[in-house]
Amino acid sequence: MEIQVAVAKINRYGSLESGDTLEIVERPSGGVSVVLADGRASGKSAKAISSLVVRKVISLLAEGIRDGAAVRAASDLLYTEREGHATAYLNVLSADLETKTLVIARNNPTPIFIAQRERIECLSGESVAIGGSRNIRPAITEIPLEPGTTVVLYTDGLLQAGSRIGQGLDICMLLESLLEDQEPTSQEIADTILADAIRLDQGQPNDDMSVVVLRTRSGARDSIRRMTVRIPVLNDQDSSMA
């Protein structure tokens, strides 16, 4: 079996600072975790909040701490550091080879979509942002780690895409159409979803947007682990045009 993780993200139009922070870490017992936080502020303040949260979660996961405990510790840290005046939405998505499960920890009201066994399920139950009080717990979902599974999670910038023109992004329908007659890579799915969101915002994203796609596929072409990162760097002229 092969695990693919892909990310596509873009800043709010005209902003050089994103409030979304994302990191990927290998789990000490085998597997990989993706941590995505969205600071509930703007500009540098939002980035500082989300970076603080992600650094804490990543460090604990790397030490073998369970996902739920890592999230609770990050929430308590944010509450202590900012005295309850700063919050963040947080998702942790883990492919755990020790338990052979996919673990989703959610403190984010935006839905998460899971395609498995020819069904697409939407996780959209009650969820509370971290940092507002002590002892905030994540909503935990655990499913078997098996080939043919696709998980899509994202920040609320995609949920709000198209609101200025009275339209919205139907990620469930888009995912269904992508999986129906094709075998897309995780990167192709992430890129397609983000491109549709940007189109709905008429090429000028109204908020920071981040999409994470995890796919499991049968077999593996070799035993090499790979990661590719692409980050566009704007020059001064590009920045002034944003």
Short mmCIF file of C-alpha atoms in Angstrom, two decimals:
data_model
loop_
_atom_site.label_atom_id
_atom_site.label_comp_id
_atom_site.label_asym_id
_atom_site.label_seq_id
_atom_site.Cartn_x
_atom_site.Cartn_y
_atom_site.Cartn_z
CA MET A 1 0.00 0.00 0.00
CA GLU A 2 1.12 3.58 -0.67
CA ILE A 3 0.11 6.69 1.29
CA GLN A 4 -0.02 9.97 -0.63
CA VAL A 5 -0.35 13.35 1.05
CA ALA A 6 -0.76 16.55 -0.95
CA VAL A 7 -1.29 20.17 0.00
CA ALA A 8 -2.45 23.21 -1.98
CA LYS A 9 -2.71 26.60 -0.30
CA ILE A 10 -2.88 30.29 -1.13
CA ASN A 11 -2.95 33.53 0.84
CA ARG A 12 -5.87 35.90 0.93
CA TYR A 13 -5.66 38.26 -2.05
CA GLY A 14 -3.31 41.16 -1.36
CA SER A 15 -1.86 39.59 1.80
CA LEU A 16 1.76 38.50 2.21
CA GLU A 17 1.01 36.69 5.50
CA SER A 18 -1.19 33.62 5.82
CA GLY A 19 -3.00 32.73 9.02
CA ASP A 20 -2.92 29.06 7.97
CA THR A 21 0.06 26.99 9.09
CA LEU A 22 0.65 23.41 8.01
CA GLU A 23 3.35 20.87 8.87
CA ILE A 24 3.90 17.18 8.15
CA VAL A 25 5.79 14.84 10.50
CA GLU A 26 6.66 11.15 10.43
CA ARG A 27 5.28 9.23 13.38
CA PRO A 28 7.92 7.46 15.50
CA SER A 29 5.92 4.20 15.44
CA GLY A 30 5.39 4.41 11.66
CA GLY A 31 3.17 6.53 9.48
CA VAL A 32 2.68 10.23 8.98
CA SER A 33 0.68 13.09 10.51
CA VAL A 34 -0.50 16.33 8.92
CA VAL A 35 -1.22 19.27 11.25
CA LEU A 36 -3.21 22.25 9.93
CA ALA A 37 -4.10 25.29 12.04
CA ASP A 38 -6.01 28.45 11.14
CA GLY A 39 -5.41 31.38 13.51
CA ARG A 40 -8.63 33.23 14.27
CA ALA A 41 -7.21 36.70 13.69
CA SER A 42 -5.63 38.48 10.73
CA GLY A 43 -2.17 39.03 9.29
CA LYS A 44 0.85 38.51 11.52
CA SER A 45 -1.25 37.85 14.61
CA ALA A 46 -3.07 34.96 12.92
CA LYS A 47 0.23 33.52 11.71
CA ALA A 48 1.77 33.73 15.17
CA ILE A 49 -1.22 31.90 16.67
CA SER A 50 -1.31 29.11 14.11
CA SER A 51 2.49 28.66 14.16
CA LEU A 52 2.50 28.35 17.96
CA VAL A 53 -0.19 25.69 17.84
CA VAL A 54 1.35 23.65 15.02
CA ARG A 55 4.84 23.68 16.56
CA LYS A 56 3.46 22.32 19.82
CA VAL A 57 1.43 19.55 18.19
CA ILE A 58 4.26 18.50 15.87
CA SER A 59 6.79 18.31 18.71
CA LEU A 60 4.49 16.11 20.80
CA LEU A 61 3.56 13.79 17.93
CA ALA A 62 7.27 13.34 17.16
CA GLU A 63 7.73 12.18 20.77
CA GLY A 64 5.02 9.55 20.39
CA ILE A 65 2.22 11.41 22.20
CA ARG A 66 -1.25 10.41 21.00
CA ASP A 67 -3.07 12.82 18.71
CA GLY A 68 -5.85 13.79 21.12
CA ALA A 69 -3.42 14.49 23.96
CA ALA A 70 -1.21 16.58 21.66
CA VAL A 71 -4.19 18.69 20.62
CA ARG A 72 -5.31 19.23 24.22
CA ALA A 73 -1.78 20.29 25.20
CA ALA A 74 -1.61 22.77 22.30
CA SER A 75 -4.98 24.22 23.29
CA ASP A 76 -3.88 24.68 26.90
CA LEU A 77 -0.63 26.28 25.74
CA LEU A 78 -2.49 28.77 23.54
CA TYR A 79 -4.92 29.54 26.37
CA THR A 80 -2.05 30.15 28.78
CA GLU A 81 0.07 32.20 26.36
CA ARG A 82 -2.82 34.43 25.22
CA GLU A 83 -4.95 34.30 28.39
CA GLY A 84 -7.95 32.98 26.49
CA HIS A 85 -8.01 35.90 24.03
CA ALA A 86 -6.80 33.94 20.99
CA THR A 87 -8.27 30.89 19.31
CA ALA A 88 -7.44 28.66 16.37
CA TYR A 89 -9.13 26.03 14.28
CA LEU A 90 -7.06 22.85 14.22
CA ASN A 91 -7.05 19.56 12.31
CA VAL A 92 -4.67 16.64 12.76
CA LEU A 93 -4.81 13.86 10.16
CA SER A 94 -2.70 10.77 10.84
CA ALA A 95 -1.99 7.55 9.01
CA ASP A 96 -0.88 5.37 11.93
CA LEU A 97 0.95 2.23 10.84
CA GLU A 98 1.11 0.92 14.40
CA THR A 99 -2.69 0.76 14.80
CA LYS A 100 -3.33 0.48 11.04
CA THR A 101 -5.88 3.28 11.23
CA LEU A 102 -6.51 6.76 9.92
CA VAL A 103 -7.03 9.11 12.86
CA ILE A 104 -8.74 12.48 12.42
CA ALA A 105 -8.67 14.95 15.30
CA ARG A 106 -10.88 17.96 14.63
CA ASN A 107 -11.32 21.30 16.35
CA ASN A 108 -12.71 22.97 13.27
CA PRO A 109 -16.34 23.41 12.15
CA THR A 110 -15.50 23.00 8.46
CA PRO A 111 -16.53 19.54 7.21
CA ILE A 112 -14.07 16.77 6.36
CA PHE A 113 -14.82 14.35 3.54
CA ILE A 114 -13.84 10.67 3.58
CA ALA A 115 -14.23 8.54 0.45
CA GLN A 116 -13.95 4.82 1.22
CA ARG A 117 -15.56 1.69 -0.20
CA GLU A 118 -17.41 3.70 -2.88
CA ARG A 119 -19.06 5.96 -0.29
CA ILE A 120 -18.32 9.56 0.65
CA GLU A 121 -18.92 10.45 4.28
CA CYS A 122 -18.99 13.99 5.65
CA LEU A 123 -17.69 14.68 9.17
CA SER A 124 -19.48 17.83 10.28
CA GLY A 125 -20.44 17.37 13.90
CA GLU A 126 -20.00 19.95 16.64
CA SER A 127 -16.43 21.15 17.04
CA VAL A 128 -14.85 23.90 19.17
CA ALA A 129 -11.84 26.06 18.33
CA ILE A 130 -8.88 25.60 20.66
CA GLY A 131 -7.45 28.22 23.03
CA GLY A 132 -10.65 29.74 24.38
CA SER A 133 -10.66 27.78 27.65
CA ARG A 134 -8.88 24.93 29.37
CA ASN A 135 -9.51 21.24 28.71
CA ILE A 136 -10.86 21.62 25.19
CA ARG A 137 -10.96 18.23 23.52
CA PRO A 138 -10.93 17.36 19.83
CA ALA A 139 -13.57 15.32 18.04
CA ILE A 140 -11.76 12.07 17.16
CA THR A 141 -12.67 9.80 14.24
CA GLU A 142 -10.76 6.57 13.59
CA ILE A 143 -11.22 4.40 10.50
CA PRO A 144 -9.33 1.42 9.05
CA LEU A 145 -6.20 2.25 7.07
CA GLU A 146 -6.89 0.47 3.81
CA PRO A 147 -6.29 1.04 0.08
CA GLY A 148 -8.81 3.12 -1.82
CA THR A 149 -9.37 5.74 0.88
CA THR A 150 -9.35 9.49 0.26
CA VAL A 151 -9.59 12.16 2.96
CA VAL A 152 -10.05 15.86 2.17
CA LEU A 153 -9.77 18.58 4.81
CA TYR A 154 -9.48 22.33 4.39
CA THR A 155 -9.71 25.71 6.09
CA ASP A 156 -12.80 27.90 6.06
CA GLY A 157 -11.54 30.09 3.21
CA LEU A 158 -12.80 27.39 0.85
CA LEU A 159 -16.10 27.13 2.67
CA GLN A 160 -16.65 30.87 2.06
CA ALA A 161 -15.46 30.86 -1.56
CA GLY A 162 -18.01 32.43 -3.88
CA SER A 163 -19.98 34.13 -1.11
CA ARG A 164 -19.51 37.53 -2.78
CA ILE A 165 -21.41 36.33 -5.84
CA GLY A 166 -23.95 34.16 -4.04
CA GLN A 167 -22.34 30.84 -4.96
CA GLY A 168 -20.57 28.11 -3.03
CA LEU A 169 -18.13 25.26 -3.51
CA ASP A 170 -19.64 21.76 -3.40
CA ILE A 171 -16.55 19.79 -2.40
CA CYS A 172 -18.46 16.53 -1.97
CA MET A 173 -19.82 16.63 -5.53
CA LEU A 174 -16.44 17.72 -6.90
CA LEU A 175 -14.66 14.87 -5.11
CA GLU A 176 -17.24 12.38 -6.32
CA SER A 177 -16.77 13.47 -9.94
CA LEU A 178 -12.97 13.27 -9.65
CA LEU A 179 -13.06 9.74 -8.24
CA GLU A 180 -15.87 8.40 -10.43
CA ASP A 181 -14.09 7.73 -13.72
CA GLN A 182 -10.48 8.54 -12.90
CA GLU A 183 -7.63 7.57 -10.58
CA PRO A 184 -6.33 11.04 -9.69
CA THR A 185 -3.31 11.62 -7.47
CA SER A 186 -3.76 13.39 -4.18
CA GLN A 187 -2.07 16.46 -5.65
CA GLU A 188 -4.45 16.56 -8.60
CA ILE A 189 -7.43 16.46 -6.23
CA ALA A 190 -6.01 19.23 -4.01
CA ASP A 191 -5.13 21.42 -6.99
CA THR A 192 -8.57 20.98 -8.58
CA ILE A 193 -10.45 21.85 -5.38
CA LEU A 194 -8.32 24.94 -4.72
CA ALA A 195 -8.60 26.09 -8.35
CA ASP A 196 -12.41 25.91 -8.18
CA ALA A 197 -12.43 27.91 -4.93
CA ILE A 198 -10.20 30.61 -6.43
CA ARG A 199 -12.43 30.74 -9.52
CA LEU A 200 -15.49 31.30 -7.33
CA ASP A 201 -13.68 34.21 -5.69
CA GLN A 202 -13.03 35.56 -9.20
CA GLY A 203 -9.28 35.05 -8.97
CA GLN A 204 -8.96 37.05 -5.74
CA PRO A 205 -9.25 34.76 -2.69
CA ASN A 206 -11.32 36.45 0.00
CA ASP A 207 -9.50 34.51 2.74
CA ASP A 208 -6.50 32.23 3.22
CA MET A 209 -7.21 28.84 1.66
CA SER A 210 -5.55 25.50 2.45
CA VAL A 211 -6.49 22.02 1.21
CA VAL A 212 -5.02 18.72 2.40
CA VAL A 213 -5.68 15.44 0.57
CA LEU A 214 -4.56 12.05 1.84
CA ARG A 215 -5.00 8.98 -0.38
CA THR A 216 -4.13 5.34 0.11
CA ARG A 217 -3.54 3.17 -2.94
CA SER A 218 -2.82 -0.51 -3.48
CA GLY A 219 0.81 -1.43 -4.07
CA ALA A 220 3.85 0.81 -4.23
CA ARG A 221 6.25 1.33 -7.13
CA ASP A 222 9.28 1.07 -4.84
CA SER A 223 10.33 1.49 -1.19
CA ILE A 224 11.57 5.09 -1.54
CA ARG A 225 9.86 7.83 0.48
CA ARG A 226 9.40 11.08 -1.41
CA MET A 227 8.29 14.61 -0.62
CA THR A 228 8.10 17.55 -3.00
CA VAL A 229 7.49 21.14 -1.92
CA ARG A 230 6.76 24.02 -4.27
CA ILE A 231 6.61 27.57 -2.86
CA PRO A 232 6.28 30.55 -5.22
CA VAL A 233 8.39 33.51 -4.06
CA LEU A 234 7.11 36.90 -5.22
CA ASN A 235 9.57 39.65 -6.06
CA ASP A 236 8.94 43.26 -5.05
CA GLN A 237 7.18 44.06 -8.32
CA ASP A 238 4.84 41.07 -7.96
CA SER A 239 4.08 42.06 -4.36
CA SER A 240 3.14 45.61 -5.30
CA MET A 241 0.68 44.25 -7.87
CA ALA A 242 -1.08 41.96 -5.35
#
